Amino acid sequence: MAEAARWEQPVAESERELIEKAQRGDREAAEALLVALEPLIWRTCRALLPPGEDVEAAVQEVMVKVLKGLRSFRGEGPLAPWVARIAVNHSRDLLRRHRILSFVPLTNPHDDEEDPGLLPLPAPDPDPERVLRAKQGVSRVVSLLQKLPSRQREVFVLRFFAHLDLPAIAEALGGVDVGTVKTHLHRALNRLRPYVLEAWP
């Protein structure tokens, strides 16, 4: 079996400085990191948690875990895969607790705001009709994800909603092999294809 992939892209200097300050107890630096990372946490939890789950509470719980774990973060790569791993594991815990595996439409309260942090969001589309069509399309795709096994869903969400690349996804899922991530993504896309063709004849 190939050696587990590592996410080796250097941390951006501004992010590194914030991490080091937060690790020394700088509250403002810690808050700046959380503001930057909240959209990633929100997208991941919102896409993975079942209907009726308190997503806001889950996001806050993940943020607490991130703060507590910052002291052990070694800075070998950017925060995103590390934080995504915390969010995925927390979502798994909630799913096991409720024994429910389902998805809900992805929405983000920050979509209409300028993201001042390290994980910028795309600029809002000036065409309201196009925005509406895009949101309807996202809702259809997310509803189709209910048909996927849990690991394929996690890979799909981290790739297309959290916007991580394959090495980062491998790191977020506990250092699995990149080839395994590719396999899960390929199988997810193949499983979804007939349902997509049915939904968009």
CSV table of C-alpha atoms in Angstrom, one decimal:
chain,number,residue,atom,x,y,z
A,1,MET,CA,0.0,0.0,0.0
A,2,ALA,CA,1.4,3.4,-0.9
A,3,GLU,CA,2.6,5.7,1.8
A,4,ALA,CA,-0.1,8.0,3.2
A,5,ALA,CA,-0.1,11.3,1.5
A,6,ARG,CA,1.1,14.4,3.4
A,7,TRP,CA,-0.1,18.0,2.7
A,8,GLU,CA,3.2,19.7,2.3
A,9,GLN,CA,2.3,23.1,0.8
A,10,PRO,CA,4.0,25.8,3.1
A,11,VAL,CA,1.7,27.7,5.3
A,12,ALA,CA,1.1,31.3,4.2
A,13,GLU,CA,3.2,33.7,6.2
A,14,SER,CA,0.2,35.7,7.5
A,15,GLU,CA,-1.5,32.5,8.6
A,16,ARG,CA,1.7,31.3,10.2
A,17,GLU,CA,2.0,34.5,12.2
A,18,LEU,CA,-1.6,34.2,13.4
A,19,ILE,CA,-1.1,30.6,14.4
A,20,GLU,CA,2.1,31.4,16.4
A,21,LYS,CA,0.4,34.3,18.2
A,22,ALA,CA,-2.7,32.2,18.9
A,23,GLN,CA,-0.5,29.5,20.3
A,24,ARG,CA,1.0,32.0,22.7
A,25,GLY,CA,-2.4,33.0,23.9
A,26,ASP,CA,-3.1,36.0,21.7
A,27,ARG,CA,-6.9,36.2,21.7
A,28,GLU,CA,-7.2,38.6,18.7
A,29,ALA,CA,-5.1,36.2,16.6
A,30,ALA,CA,-7.2,33.3,17.6
A,31,GLU,CA,-10.4,35.1,16.7
A,32,ALA,CA,-9.0,36.2,13.3
A,33,LEU,CA,-8.2,32.5,12.6
A,34,LEU,CA,-11.7,31.5,13.5
A,35,VAL,CA,-13.3,34.2,11.3
A,36,ALA,CA,-11.1,32.9,8.4
A,37,LEU,CA,-12.0,29.3,9.0
A,38,GLU,CA,-15.7,29.5,9.8
A,39,PRO,CA,-16.9,29.3,6.2
A,40,LEU,CA,-15.0,26.0,5.7
A,41,ILE,CA,-16.4,24.6,9.0
A,42,TRP,CA,-19.9,25.7,8.1
A,43,ARG,CA,-19.9,24.2,4.6
A,44,THR,CA,-18.5,20.9,5.9
A,45,CYS,CA,-20.9,20.5,8.8
A,46,ARG,CA,-23.9,21.8,6.9
A,47,ALA,CA,-23.4,19.3,4.1
A,48,LEU,CA,-22.7,16.3,6.4
A,49,LEU,CA,-25.2,16.8,9.2
A,50,PRO,CA,-28.8,15.4,8.9
A,51,PRO,CA,-32.0,17.5,8.9
A,52,GLY,CA,-33.0,18.7,12.3
A,53,GLU,CA,-29.4,18.9,13.6
A,54,ASP,CA,-28.3,22.2,15.1
A,55,VAL,CA,-25.6,23.2,12.6
A,56,GLU,CA,-24.8,26.4,14.4
A,57,ALA,CA,-24.1,24.5,17.6
A,58,ALA,CA,-22.0,22.0,15.7
A,59,VAL,CA,-20.0,24.8,14.1
A,60,GLN,CA,-19.4,26.3,17.6
A,61,GLU,CA,-18.3,23.0,19.0
A,62,VAL,CA,-15.9,22.5,16.1
A,63,MET,CA,-14.5,25.9,16.7
A,64,VAL,CA,-13.9,25.1,20.4
A,65,LYS,CA,-12.1,22.0,19.3
A,66,VAL,CA,-9.9,23.9,16.9
A,67,LEU,CA,-9.0,26.4,19.6
A,68,LYS,CA,-8.1,23.6,22.0
A,69,GLY,CA,-6.1,21.8,19.4
A,70,LEU,CA,-4.1,24.8,18.1
A,71,ARG,CA,-1.3,24.2,20.7
A,72,SER,CA,-0.7,20.8,19.1
A,73,PHE,CA,-0.8,22.1,15.5
A,74,ARG,CA,2.8,21.8,14.2
A,75,GLY,CA,2.4,24.1,11.2
A,76,GLU,CA,3.6,21.5,8.6
A,77,GLY,CA,0.9,22.7,6.2
A,78,PRO,CA,-2.1,25.1,6.1
A,79,LEU,CA,-4.9,24.9,8.6
A,80,ALA,CA,-7.6,23.9,6.2
A,81,PRO,CA,-7.1,20.1,6.0
A,82,TRP,CA,-6.5,20.0,9.8
A,83,VAL,CA,-9.7,21.9,10.5
A,84,ALA,CA,-11.7,19.9,7.9
A,85,ARG,CA,-10.6,16.8,9.7
A,86,ILE,CA,-11.9,18.1,13.0
A,87,ALA,CA,-15.2,19.1,11.3
A,88,VAL,CA,-15.6,15.7,9.6
A,89,ASN,CA,-14.8,13.8,12.8
A,90,HIS,CA,-17.3,15.9,14.8
A,91,SER,CA,-20.0,15.3,12.1
A,92,ARG,CA,-19.3,11.6,12.2
A,93,ASP,CA,-19.7,11.6,16.0
A,94,LEU,CA,-23.1,13.4,15.7
A,95,LEU,CA,-24.2,11.0,12.9
A,96,ARG,CA,-23.3,8.0,15.0
A,97,ARG,CA,-25.1,9.5,18.0
A,98,HIS,CA,-28.3,9.9,16.0
A,99,ARG,CA,-27.7,6.9,13.7
A,100,ILE,CA,-28.8,9.0,10.7
A,101,LEU,CA,-27.0,9.3,7.4
A,102,SER,CA,-28.5,12.1,5.3
A,103,PHE,CA,-27.7,15.4,3.8
A,104,VAL,CA,-29.4,18.8,3.7
A,105,PRO,CA,-29.1,21.6,1.2
A,106,LEU,CA,-25.9,23.6,1.6
A,107,THR,CA,-26.4,27.2,2.7
A,108,ASN,CA,-23.8,29.5,4.2
A,109,PRO,CA,-24.7,32.7,6.2
A,110,HIS,CA,-21.4,34.2,5.0
A,111,ASP,CA,-22.1,33.8,1.2
A,112,ASP,CA,-23.2,37.5,0.9
A,113,GLU,CA,-20.4,38.9,3.0
A,114,GLU,CA,-16.8,39.7,2.1
A,115,ASP,CA,-14.6,37.1,3.8
A,116,PRO,CA,-11.7,39.0,5.5
A,117,GLY,CA,-9.9,35.8,6.4
A,118,LEU,CA,-7.6,33.3,4.8
A,119,LEU,CA,-10.2,31.3,3.0
A,120,PRO,CA,-11.8,33.7,0.5
A,121,LEU,CA,-15.3,33.0,-0.9
A,122,PRO,CA,-16.2,33.7,-4.5
A,123,ALA,CA,-17.6,37.2,-5.2
A,124,PRO,CA,-21.4,37.3,-5.3
A,125,ASP,CA,-22.9,36.9,-8.8
A,126,PRO,CA,-24.6,40.1,-9.9
A,127,ASP,CA,-27.2,38.2,-11.9
A,128,PRO,CA,-30.0,37.2,-9.4
A,129,GLU,CA,-31.6,34.7,-11.9
A,130,ARG,CA,-28.3,33.0,-12.4
A,131,VAL,CA,-27.7,32.8,-8.6
A,132,LEU,CA,-31.2,31.3,-8.1
A,133,ARG,CA,-30.5,28.6,-10.8
A,134,ALA,CA,-27.1,27.9,-9.2
A,135,LYS,CA,-28.7,27.4,-5.8
A,136,GLN,CA,-31.4,25.2,-7.1
A,137,GLY,CA,-28.7,23.1,-8.8
A,138,VAL,CA,-26.7,22.8,-5.6
A,139,SER,CA,-29.8,21.7,-3.7
A,140,ARG,CA,-30.4,19.0,-6.3
A,141,VAL,CA,-26.9,17.7,-6.1
A,142,VAL,CA,-26.9,17.7,-2.3
A,143,SER,CA,-30.1,15.7,-2.3
A,144,LEU,CA,-28.6,13.2,-4.6
A,145,LEU,CA,-25.7,12.7,-2.2
A,146,GLN,CA,-28.0,10.7,0.1
A,147,LYS,CA,-27.5,7.8,-2.3
A,148,LEU,CA,-23.7,7.6,-1.6
A,149,PRO,CA,-21.9,5.6,1.1
A,150,SER,CA,-20.6,7.8,3.9
A,151,ARG,CA,-16.9,7.8,2.9
A,152,GLN,CA,-17.7,8.7,-0.7
A,153,ARG,CA,-20.0,11.5,0.5
A,154,GLU,CA,-17.2,12.9,2.7
A,155,VAL,CA,-14.7,12.9,-0.1
A,156,PHE,CA,-17.3,14.5,-2.4
A,157,VAL,CA,-18.1,17.2,0.1
A,158,LEU,CA,-14.5,18.0,0.9
A,159,ARG,CA,-13.7,18.3,-2.8
A,160,PHE,CA,-16.7,20.2,-4.1
A,161,PHE,CA,-18.0,22.1,-1.0
A,162,ALA,CA,-14.9,22.6,1.1
A,163,HIS,CA,-12.8,23.1,-2.0
A,164,LEU,CA,-9.8,21.0,-0.9
A,165,ASP,CA,-7.5,19.3,-3.4
A,166,LEU,CA,-6.8,15.5,-3.2
A,167,PRO,CA,-3.8,15.6,-1.0
A,168,ALA,CA,-5.6,17.9,1.4
A,169,ILE,CA,-8.6,15.6,1.5
A,170,ALA,CA,-6.3,12.7,2.2
A,171,GLU,CA,-4.9,14.6,5.1
A,172,ALA,CA,-8.3,15.7,6.4
A,173,LEU,CA,-9.5,12.0,6.4
A,174,GLY,CA,-6.6,10.9,8.6
A,175,GLY,CA,-3.7,10.6,6.2
A,176,VAL,CA,-5.2,8.1,3.8
A,177,ASP,CA,-3.6,7.4,0.5
A,178,VAL,CA,-4.3,9.9,-2.3
A,179,GLY,CA,-5.1,7.0,-4.5
A,180,THR,CA,-7.9,5.9,-2.1
A,181,VAL,CA,-9.3,9.4,-2.3
A,182,LYS,CA,-9.3,9.3,-6.1
A,183,THR,CA,-11.1,5.9,-6.0
A,184,HIS,CA,-13.8,7.2,-3.7
A,185,LEU,CA,-14.3,10.3,-5.8
A,186,HIS,CA,-14.4,8.4,-9.0
A,187,ARG,CA,-17.0,5.9,-7.5
A,188,ALA,CA,-19.0,8.8,-6.2
A,189,LEU,CA,-19.2,10.5,-9.5
A,190,ASN,CA,-20.0,7.2,-11.3
A,191,ARG,CA,-22.8,6.5,-8.7
A,192,LEU,CA,-24.3,10.0,-9.1
A,193,ARG,CA,-24.2,10.1,-12.9
A,194,PRO,CA,-27.4,8.1,-13.6
A,195,TYR,CA,-29.3,10.1,-11.0
A,196,VAL,CA,-28.0,13.4,-12.4
A,197,LEU,CA,-29.1,12.3,-15.9
A,198,GLU,CA,-32.5,11.5,-14.4
A,199,ALA,CA,-32.8,14.8,-12.6
A,200,TRP,CA,-31.7,16.8,-15.6
A,201,PRO,CA,-33.2,14.9,-18.6
